[in-house]
mmCIF file of C-alpha atoms in Angstrom:
data_model
loop_
_atom_site.group_PDB
_atom_site.id
_atom_site.type_symbol
_atom_site.label_atom_id
_atom_site.label_comp_id
_atom_site.label_asym_id
_atom_site.label_seq_id
_atom_site.Cartn_x
_atom_site.Cartn_y
_atom_site.Cartn_z
ATOM 1 C CA MET A 1077 -22.296 -14.580 -19.078
ATOM 2 C CA GLU A 1078 -18.781 -14.580 -17.602
ATOM 3 C CA THR A 1079 -17.155 -12.162 -15.195
ATOM 4 C CA ARG A 1080 -14.442 -11.463 -17.774
ATOM 5 C CA GLN A 1081 -17.115 -10.197 -20.163
ATOM 6 C CA LEU A 1082 -18.415 -7.841 -17.486
ATOM 7 C CA GLU A 1083 -14.885 -6.641 -16.678
ATOM 8 C CA CYS A 1084 -14.268 -5.875 -20.340
ATOM 9 C CA PHE A 1085 -17.576 -4.054 -20.646
ATOM 10 C CA VAL A 1086 -16.948 -1.893 -17.557
ATOM 11 C CA ALA A 1087 -13.421 -1.059 -18.717
ATOM 12 C CA VAL A 1088 -14.587 0.044 -22.178
ATOM 13 C CA ALA A 1089 -17.530 1.948 -20.676
ATOM 14 C CA GLU A 1090 -15.277 3.894 -18.305
ATOM 15 C CA GLU A 1091 -12.477 4.512 -20.777
ATOM 16 C CA LEU A 1092 -14.730 4.981 -23.855
ATOM 17 C CA SER A 1093 -11.881 3.464 -25.814
ATOM 18 C CA PHE A 1094 -11.139 -0.135 -26.746
ATOM 19 C CA THR A 1095 -7.423 0.673 -26.867
ATOM 20 C CA ARG A 1096 -7.280 2.158 -23.362
ATOM 21 C CA ALA A 1097 -9.529 -0.597 -22.010
ATOM 22 C CA ALA A 1098 -7.165 -3.222 -23.419
ATOM 23 C CA GLN A 1099 -4.199 -1.490 -21.789
ATOM 24 C CA ARG A 1100 -6.045 -1.351 -18.486
ATOM 25 C CA LEU A 1101 -6.902 -5.064 -18.686
ATOM 26 C CA TYR A 1102 -3.451 -6.074 -19.951
ATOM 27 C CA ALA A 1103 -5.089 -7.620 -23.004
ATOM 28 C CA VAL A 1104 -4.892 -7.129 -26.756
ATOM 29 C CA GLN A 1105 -7.519 -4.909 -28.347
ATOM 30 C CA SER A 1106 -8.874 -7.659 -30.589
ATOM 31 C CA THR A 1107 -9.627 -9.816 -27.537
ATOM 32 C CA VAL A 1108 -11.521 -6.976 -25.850
ATOM 33 C CA SER A 1109 -13.513 -6.283 -29.030
ATOM 34 C CA ALA A 1110 -14.375 -9.968 -29.452
ATOM 35 C CA THR A 1111 -15.439 -10.218 -25.798
ATOM 36 C CA ILE A 1112 -17.773 -7.220 -26.134
ATOM 37 C CA GLN A 1113 -19.248 -8.617 -29.373
ATOM 38 C CA ALA A 1114 -19.913 -11.955 -27.659
ATOM 39 C CA LEU A 1115 -21.590 -10.186 -24.727
ATOM 40 C CA GLU A 1116 -23.770 -8.104 -27.062
ATOM 41 C CA ALA A 1117 -24.767 -11.260 -28.956
ATOM 42 C CA GLU A 1118 -25.686 -12.985 -25.715
ATOM 43 C CA LEU A 1119 -27.773 -10.034 -24.499
ATOM 44 C CA GLY A 1120 -29.262 -9.346 -27.926
ATOM 45 C CA VAL A 1121 -28.513 -5.599 -27.740
ATOM 46 C CA LYS A 1122 -25.780 -3.168 -28.751
ATOM 47 C CA LEU A 1123 -23.972 -1.857 -25.697
ATOM 48 C CA PHE A 1124 -21.846 0.693 -27.535
ATOM 49 C CA ASP A 1125 -22.297 3.060 -30.451
ATOM 50 C CA ARG A 1126 -19.033 2.891 -32.382
ATOM 51 C CA SER A 1127 -17.611 5.143 -35.052
ATOM 52 C CA THR A 1128 -14.125 5.680 -36.436
ATOM 53 C CA ARG A 1129 -13.633 8.586 -34.039
ATOM 54 C CA ARG A 1130 -15.438 7.710 -30.842
ATOM 55 C CA VAL A 1131 -16.999 5.042 -28.666
ATOM 56 C CA GLU A 1132 -20.127 5.859 -26.672
ATOM 57 C CA LEU A 1133 -22.481 3.887 -24.490
ATOM 58 C CA SER A 1134 -25.780 3.060 -26.160
ATOM 59 C CA PRO A 1135 -28.996 3.571 -24.176
ATOM 60 C CA ALA A 1136 -28.920 -0.130 -23.299
ATOM 61 C CA GLY A 1137 -25.268 0.183 -22.278
ATOM 62 C CA LYS A 1138 -26.016 3.073 -19.936
ATOM 63 C CA VAL A 1139 -28.673 0.992 -18.186
ATOM 64 C CA PHE A 1140 -26.437 -2.087 -18.070
ATOM 65 C CA LEU A 1141 -23.343 -0.349 -16.623
ATOM 66 C CA PRO A 1142 -24.451 0.016 -12.966
ATOM 67 C CA GLU A 1143 -25.804 -3.538 -12.999
ATOM 68 C CA ALA A 1144 -22.538 -4.895 -14.390
ATOM 69 C CA LYS A 1145 -20.582 -3.058 -11.693
ATOM 70 C CA ALA A 1146 -22.921 -4.368 -8.995
ATOM 71 C CA ALA A 1147 -22.532 -7.927 -10.309
ATOM 72 C CA LEU A 1148 -18.729 -7.684 -10.256
ATOM 73 C CA GLU A 1149 -18.769 -6.242 -6.743
ATOM 74 C CA ALA A 1150 -21.079 -9.023 -5.543
ATOM 75 C CA PHE A 1151 -18.783 -11.610 -7.085
ATOM 76 C CA ASP A 1152 -15.758 -10.038 -5.404
ATOM 77 C CA ARG A 1153 -17.515 -10.047 -2.020
ATOM 78 C CA ALA A 1154 -18.488 -13.691 -2.428
ATOM 79 C CA ARG A 1155 -14.923 -14.602 -3.371
ATOM 80 C CA GLU A 1156 -13.595 -12.685 -0.353
ATOM 81 C CA VAL A 1157 -15.857 -14.576 2.036
ATOM 82 C CA VAL A 1158 -14.813 -17.974 0.688
ATOM 83 C CA THR A 1159 -11.131 -17.076 0.549
ATOM 84 C CA ASP A 1160 -11.101 -15.578 4.040
ATOM 85 C CA ALA A 1161 -12.671 -18.716 5.462
ATOM 86 C CA SER A 1162 -9.975 -20.939 3.980
ATOM 87 C CA ALA A 1163 -6.755 -18.958 3.874
ATOM 88 C CA GLY A 1164 -7.098 -15.549 5.487
ATOM 89 C CA LEU A 1165 -7.857 -12.195 3.896
ATOM 90 C CA ARG A 1166 -6.633 -11.899 0.314
ATOM 91 C CA GLY A 1167 -7.231 -9.593 -2.600
ATOM 92 C CA SER A 1168 -6.314 -5.959 -3.176
ATOM 93 C CA LEU A 1169 -7.060 -2.567 -1.680
ATOM 94 C CA ARG A 1170 -7.031 0.547 -3.882
ATOM 95 C CA ILE A 1171 -6.189 3.651 -1.861
ATOM 96 C CA GLY A 1172 -6.254 7.225 -3.128
ATOM 97 C CA THR A 1173 -4.175 9.851 -1.372
ATOM 98 C CA LEU A 1174 -3.166 13.494 -1.715
ATOM 99 C CA THR A 1175 0.245 14.783 -2.751
ATOM 100 C CA SER A 1176 0.488 16.645 0.580
ATOM 101 C CA VAL A 1177 -1.089 15.415 3.815
ATOM 102 C CA GLY A 1178 1.017 17.108 6.471
ATOM 103 C CA ASP A 1179 2.031 14.904 9.403
ATOM 104 C CA LEU A 1180 -0.360 12.124 8.502
ATOM 105 C CA ASP A 1181 1.657 8.899 8.573
ATOM 106 C CA LEU A 1182 -0.023 6.872 5.834
ATOM 107 C CA PRO A 1183 2.976 4.547 5.358
ATOM 108 C CA ASP A 1184 2.857 3.653 9.057
ATOM 109 C CA LEU A 1185 -0.847 2.868 8.821
ATOM 110 C CA LEU A 1186 -0.439 0.748 5.703
ATOM 111 C CA GLY A 1187 2.576 -0.994 7.221
ATOM 112 C CA ALA A 1188 0.487 -2.058 10.204
ATOM 113 C CA PHE A 1189 -2.290 -3.202 7.870
ATOM 114 C CA HIS A 1190 0.196 -5.255 5.833
ATOM 115 C CA ARG A 1191 1.588 -6.964 8.942
ATOM 116 C CA ARG A 1192 -1.931 -8.075 9.879
ATOM 117 C CA TYR A 1193 -3.104 -8.946 6.367
ATOM 118 C CA PRO A 1194 0.016 -9.791 4.322
ATOM 119 C CA LEU A 1195 -1.923 -11.401 1.477
ATOM 120 C CA VAL A 1196 -3.708 -8.157 0.545
ATOM 121 C CA ASP A 1197 -1.989 -6.158 -2.212
ATOM 122 C CA LEU A 1198 -2.000 -2.400 -1.610
ATOM 123 C CA HIS A 1199 -2.283 0.007 -4.559
ATOM 124 C CA VAL A 1200 -1.718 3.660 -3.604
ATOM 125 C CA SER A 1201 -2.384 6.381 -6.176
ATOM 126 C CA VAL A 1202 -2.950 10.120 -6.530
ATOM 127 C CA SER A 1203 -5.114 12.025 -8.995
ATOM 128 C CA ILE A 1204 -3.993 14.843 -11.271
ATOM 129 C CA THR A 1205 -7.233 16.589 -10.309
ATOM 130 C CA GLY A 1206 -6.626 16.242 -6.577
ATOM 131 C CA SER A 1207 -9.415 15.511 -4.127
ATOM 132 C CA THR A 1208 -12.103 16.112 -6.739
ATOM 133 C CA GLY A 1209 -10.659 13.376 -8.946
ATOM 134 C CA LEU A 1210 -10.231 10.993 -6.016
ATOM 135 C CA ALA A 1211 -13.837 11.536 -4.939
ATOM 136 C CA GLU A 1212 -15.068 10.743 -8.445
ATOM 137 C CA ASP A 1213 -12.858 7.638 -8.566
ATOM 138 C CA LEU A 1214 -14.544 6.487 -5.349
ATOM 139 C CA ARG A 1215 -18.029 7.111 -6.752
ATOM 140 C CA GLN A 1216 -17.179 5.190 -9.932
ATOM 141 C CA GLY A 1217 -15.713 2.244 -8.011
ATOM 142 C CA ARG A 1218 -12.135 2.806 -9.203
ATOM 143 C CA LEU A 1219 -10.923 3.249 -5.605
ATOM 144 C CA ASP A 1220 -11.888 1.499 -2.368
ATOM 145 C CA VAL A 1221 -10.871 4.229 0.076
ATOM 146 C CA ALA A 1222 -9.383 7.708 -0.270
ATOM 147 C CA LEU A 1223 -8.047 10.628 1.712
ATOM 148 C CA LEU A 1224 -9.814 13.814 0.668
ATOM 149 C CA GLY A 1225 -9.477 17.526 1.405
ATOM 150 C CA LEU A 1226 -12.899 18.621 0.158
ATOM 151 C CA PRO A 1227 -15.641 20.633 1.884
ATOM 152 C CA GLU A 1228 -18.529 18.566 3.234
ATOM 153 C CA SER A 1229 -20.796 19.857 0.460
ATOM 154 C CA ASP A 1230 -18.571 18.087 -2.109
ATOM 155 C CA LEU A 1231 -18.801 14.660 -0.450
ATOM 156 C CA ALA A 1232 -22.213 13.640 -1.820
ATOM 157 C CA GLY A 1233 -22.427 9.915 -2.496
ATOM 158 C CA LEU A 1234 -19.561 9.123 -0.097
ATOM 159 C CA GLU A 1235 -19.214 7.922 3.478
ATOM 160 C CA ALA A 1236 -16.593 10.163 5.058
ATOM 161 C CA LYS A 1237 -14.938 10.472 8.465
ATOM 162 C CA LEU A 1238 -13.255 13.731 9.466
ATOM 163 C CA LEU A 1239 -9.667 13.134 10.608
ATOM 164 C CA GLY A 1240 -8.736 16.729 11.309
ATOM 165 C CA SER A 1241 -8.536 20.218 9.861
ATOM 166 C CA ALA A 1242 -5.966 22.942 9.360
ATOM 167 C CA PRO A 1243 -6.287 26.730 9.134
ATOM 168 C CA PHE A 1244 -5.076 28.627 6.081
ATOM 169 C CA VAL A 1245 -2.020 30.878 6.114
ATOM 170 C CA ALA A 1246 -0.665 33.389 3.611
ATOM 171 C CA VAL A 1247 2.794 33.086 2.069
ATOM 172 C CA LEU A 1248 4.239 36.411 0.876
ATOM 173 C CA PRO A 1249 7.478 37.271 -0.926
ATOM 174 C CA ASP A 1250 10.088 39.358 0.861
ATOM 175 C CA GLY A 1251 9.296 43.058 0.821
ATOM 176 C CA HIS A 1252 5.613 42.593 0.057
ATOM 177 C CA ARG A 1253 3.431 45.538 1.098
ATOM 178 C CA LEU A 1254 1.551 43.289 3.595
ATOM 179 C CA SER A 1255 4.531 41.425 5.024
ATOM 180 C CA GLY A 1256 4.504 43.359 8.302
ATOM 181 C CA ARG A 1257 0.917 42.446 9.217
ATOM 182 C CA ARG A 1258 0.229 40.042 12.101
ATOM 183 C CA SER A 1259 -2.766 38.568 10.287
ATOM 184 C CA LEU A 1260 -4.514 38.985 6.969
ATOM 185 C CA THR A 1261 -7.940 38.524 5.436
ATOM 186 C CA LEU A 1262 -8.901 37.396 1.957
ATOM 187 C CA ALA A 1263 -10.039 40.947 1.229
ATOM 188 C CA ASP A 1264 -6.480 42.147 1.955
ATOM 189 C CA LEU A 1265 -5.229 39.843 -0.799
ATOM 190 C CA ALA A 1266 -7.875 40.652 -3.392
ATOM 191 C CA GLY A 1267 -6.266 41.747 -6.625
ATOM 192 C CA GLU A 1268 -3.007 39.876 -6.012
ATOM 193 C CA SER A 1269 -1.611 37.262 -8.401
ATOM 194 C CA PHE A 1270 -1.531 33.781 -6.848
ATOM 195 C CA VAL A 1271 0.487 30.583 -6.789
ATOM 196 C CA ASP A 1272 -1.744 27.615 -5.988
ATOM 197 C CA ASN A 1273 -2.514 23.960 -6.582
ATOM 198 C CA PRO A 1274 -4.390 23.020 -9.778
ATOM 199 C CA ARG A 1275 -8.166 23.162 -10.038
ATOM 200 C CA GLY A 1276 -9.805 20.211 -8.308
ATOM 201 C CA PHE A 1277 -7.491 20.210 -5.298
ATOM 202 C CA GLY A 1278 -9.547 20.664 -2.128
ATOM 203 C CA ASN A 1279 -7.762 23.773 -0.856
ATOM 204 C CA ARG A 1280 -8.039 25.384 -4.316
ATOM 205 C CA VAL A 1281 -11.771 24.613 -4.405
ATOM 206 C CA ALA A 1282 -12.311 26.237 -0.998
ATOM 207 C CA LEU A 1283 -10.322 29.377 -1.807
ATOM 208 C CA ASP A 1284 -11.819 29.908 -5.268
ATOM 209 C CA ARG A 1285 -15.285 29.797 -3.712
ATOM 210 C CA ALA A 1286 -14.297 32.103 -0.861
ATOM 211 C CA PHE A 1287 -12.922 34.760 -3.219
ATOM 212 C CA GLU A 1288 -15.945 34.459 -5.498
ATOM 213 C CA ALA A 1289 -18.194 34.992 -2.456
ATOM 214 C CA LEU A 1290 -16.271 38.222 -1.821
ATOM 215 C CA GLY A 1291 -16.996 39.289 -5.371
ATOM 216 C CA ALA A 1292 -13.279 39.258 -6.098
ATOM 217 C CA PRO A 1293 -12.364 36.258 -8.269
ATOM 218 C CA ARG A 1294 -8.607 35.853 -8.177
ATOM 219 C CA ARG A 1295 -5.970 35.249 -10.815
ATOM 220 C CA VAL A 1296 -3.845 32.130 -10.334
ATOM 221 C CA ILE A 1297 -0.835 32.506 -12.612
ATOM 222 C CA VAL A 1298 1.181 29.483 -11.433
ATOM 223 C CA GLU A 1299 -0.241 26.043 -10.635
ATOM 224 C CA VAL A 1300 1.911 23.421 -8.901
ATOM 225 C CA ALA A 1301 0.747 20.018 -7.669
ATOM 226 C CA ASP A 1302 3.104 19.751 -4.692
ATOM 227 C CA LEU A 1303 2.332 22.144 -1.852
ATOM 228 C CA ARG A 1304 5.982 22.038 -0.762
ATOM 229 C CA ALA A 1305 7.006 23.717 -4.013
ATOM 230 C CA VAL A 1306 4.772 26.751 -3.505
ATOM 231 C CA PRO A 1307 7.248 28.888 -1.468
ATOM 232 C CA SER A 1308 9.895 28.742 -4.206
ATOM 233 C CA TYR A 1309 7.472 30.219 -6.731
ATOM 234 C CA VAL A 1310 6.339 32.870 -4.249
ATOM 235 C CA ALA A 1311 9.950 33.777 -3.463
ATOM 236 C CA ALA A 1312 10.595 34.172 -7.197
ATOM 237 C CA GLY A 1313 8.033 36.985 -7.268
ATOM 238 C CA LEU A 1314 5.361 35.103 -9.197
ATOM 239 C CA GLY A 1315 2.593 35.811 -6.701
ATOM 240 C CA VAL A 1316 1.343 35.228 -3.183
ATOM 241 C CA ALA A 1317 -0.177 32.025 -1.844
ATOM 242 C CA VAL A 1318 -2.819 30.953 0.644
ATOM 243 C CA VAL A 1319 -2.305 27.357 1.744
ATOM 244 C CA PRO A 1320 -3.331 24.977 4.547
ATOM 245 C CA ASP A 1321 -0.955 25.179 7.500
ATOM 246 C CA LEU A 1322 0.320 21.585 7.296
ATOM 247 C CA LYS A 1323 3.856 22.173 8.634
ATOM 248 C CA LEU A 1324 5.202 21.527 5.140
ATOM 249 C CA LEU A 1325 6.578 25.008 4.551
ATOM 250 C CA SER A 1326 9.658 24.829 6.749
ATOM 251 C CA GLY A 1327 11.885 27.898 6.677
ATOM 252 C CA VAL A 1328 9.129 30.054 5.211
ATOM 253 C CA ARG A 1329 7.485 32.949 6.974
ATOM 254 C CA THR A 1330 3.716 32.640 6.952
ATOM 255 C CA THR A 1331 0.978 35.000 8.104
ATOM 256 C CA PRO A 1332 -2.206 33.669 9.759
ATOM 257 C CA LEU A 1333 -5.428 34.192 7.831
ATOM 258 C CA ASP A 1334 -8.216 35.751 9.874
ATOM 259 C CA GLU A 1335 -11.183 34.071 8.195
ATOM 260 C CA PRO A 1336 -13.456 32.312 10.709
ATOM 261 C CA GLY A 1337 -14.999 29.166 9.288
ATOM 262 C CA LEU A 1338 -12.409 28.775 6.523
ATOM 263 C CA ALA A 1339 -10.312 25.655 7.132
ATOM 264 C CA TRP A 1340 -8.924 22.738 5.154
ATOM 265 C CA PRO A 1341 -10.519 19.414 6.218
ATOM 266 C CA LEU A 1342 -8.955 15.982 5.863
ATOM 267 C CA THR A 1343 -11.365 13.070 5.610
ATOM 268 C CA ILE A 1344 -11.066 9.375 4.863
ATOM 269 C CA ALA A 1345 -13.885 8.236 2.606
ATOM 270 C CA THR A 1346 -15.435 5.219 0.920
ATOM 271 C CA ARG A 1347 -18.197 4.860 -1.647
ATOM 272 C CA GLY A 1348 -21.596 5.530 -0.160
ATOM 273 C CA GLU A 1349 -23.834 3.448 -2.422
ATOM 274 C CA ARG A 1350 -22.535 0.056 -1.333
ATOM 275 C CA PRO A 1351 -20.740 -1.307 1.733
ATOM 276 C CA PRO A 1352 -16.938 -1.137 1.509
ATOM 277 C CA SER A 1353 -14.948 -4.296 0.848
ATOM 278 C CA ARG A 1354 -13.763 -6.272 3.849
ATOM 279 C CA ALA A 1355 -10.204 -5.034 3.337
ATOM 280 C CA ALA A 1356 -11.415 -1.423 3.291
ATOM 281 C CA ARG A 1357 -13.486 -1.994 6.437
ATOM 282 C CA LEU A 1358 -10.471 -3.421 8.252
ATOM 283 C CA LEU A 1359 -8.354 -0.436 7.233
ATOM 284 C CA LEU A 1360 -11.034 1.911 8.552
ATOM 285 C CA ASP A 1361 -11.117 -0.110 11.785
ATOM 286 C CA LEU A 1362 -7.403 0.595 12.243
ATOM 287 C CA VAL A 1363 -8.079 4.302 11.800
ATOM 288 C CA ASP A 1364 -11.009 4.214 14.219
ATOM 289 C CA GLY A 1365 -8.851 2.376 16.738
ATOM 290 C CA GLY A 1366 -6.807 5.536 17.227
ATOM 291 C CA GLU A 1367 -3.450 3.749 17.004
ATOM 292 C CA PHE A 1368 -2.061 6.040 14.328
ATOM 293 C CA SER A 1369 -1.328 9.749 14.024
ATOM 294 C CA LEU A 1370 -3.968 10.736 11.515
ATOM 295 C CA VAL A 1371 -5.182 14.011 12.985
ATOM 296 C CA ILE A 1372 -3.603 17.118 11.477
ATOM 297 C CA PRO A 1373 -1.731 19.081 14.149
ATOM 298 C CA ALA A 1374 -2.347 22.769 13.443
ATOM 299 C CA ARG A 1375 0.299 25.304 14.387
ATOM 300 C CA THR A 1376 -0.237 27.481 17.399
#
């Protein structure tokens, strides 16, 4: 059994498509199909149930998947140890981040990491489903480390370190009936139409749950991925917004939200089931060293 066979199997298992797996592996589909057939012949079992419309893991494939991932991770760790001993740290580090992280200087952190470990390739990505998608990518081994804005209850299966937190503020259009208030509560905003981030973003998760706990589920009529774009939609009269106070909304009047216990957390996380790669550990060491501005400065 070769590592390439395991890589092909994991790619097809995660994508549930030979075409997408081939694209991910930069290979032709026929090569991926032949590799999977050879692996199945060697194991003496079918790993996938195939039809003209879908590809699904067989019972044997479901059992084999975590073992294949563990084998690939063990191989990568062994290769890291040998390579580090001979030529310094090499390899790659897959980092997930949010579209909006306030004053957090991720480029500065990664620049310092690159100066110390120039042979490590850095791959930075976001998820269309925000923190929820990044957390799942960590659990599935598609990322090595990620910045997340999820409540602690949503971090199961991850090792996470809290970097800071920010209170929520309300953004209202000019002339709104509540615009003269010094502070607001969620109950004050019940029944309003909202502009917010898409489902899966950590701040959206927290607010949806908070309004549901009030017994007043809200209507989000505009979803935008970039927090900095929210004020323009509010100003256009499309709704109000409740967002983390990350100093991103310059030139916009905001109203503090009087909701004790409701805050947006920022954590840096790795997969909990297995130790992080050496590159990920060294990045976390830089964070723990306190050399970089990673704590969110809340407004006063």
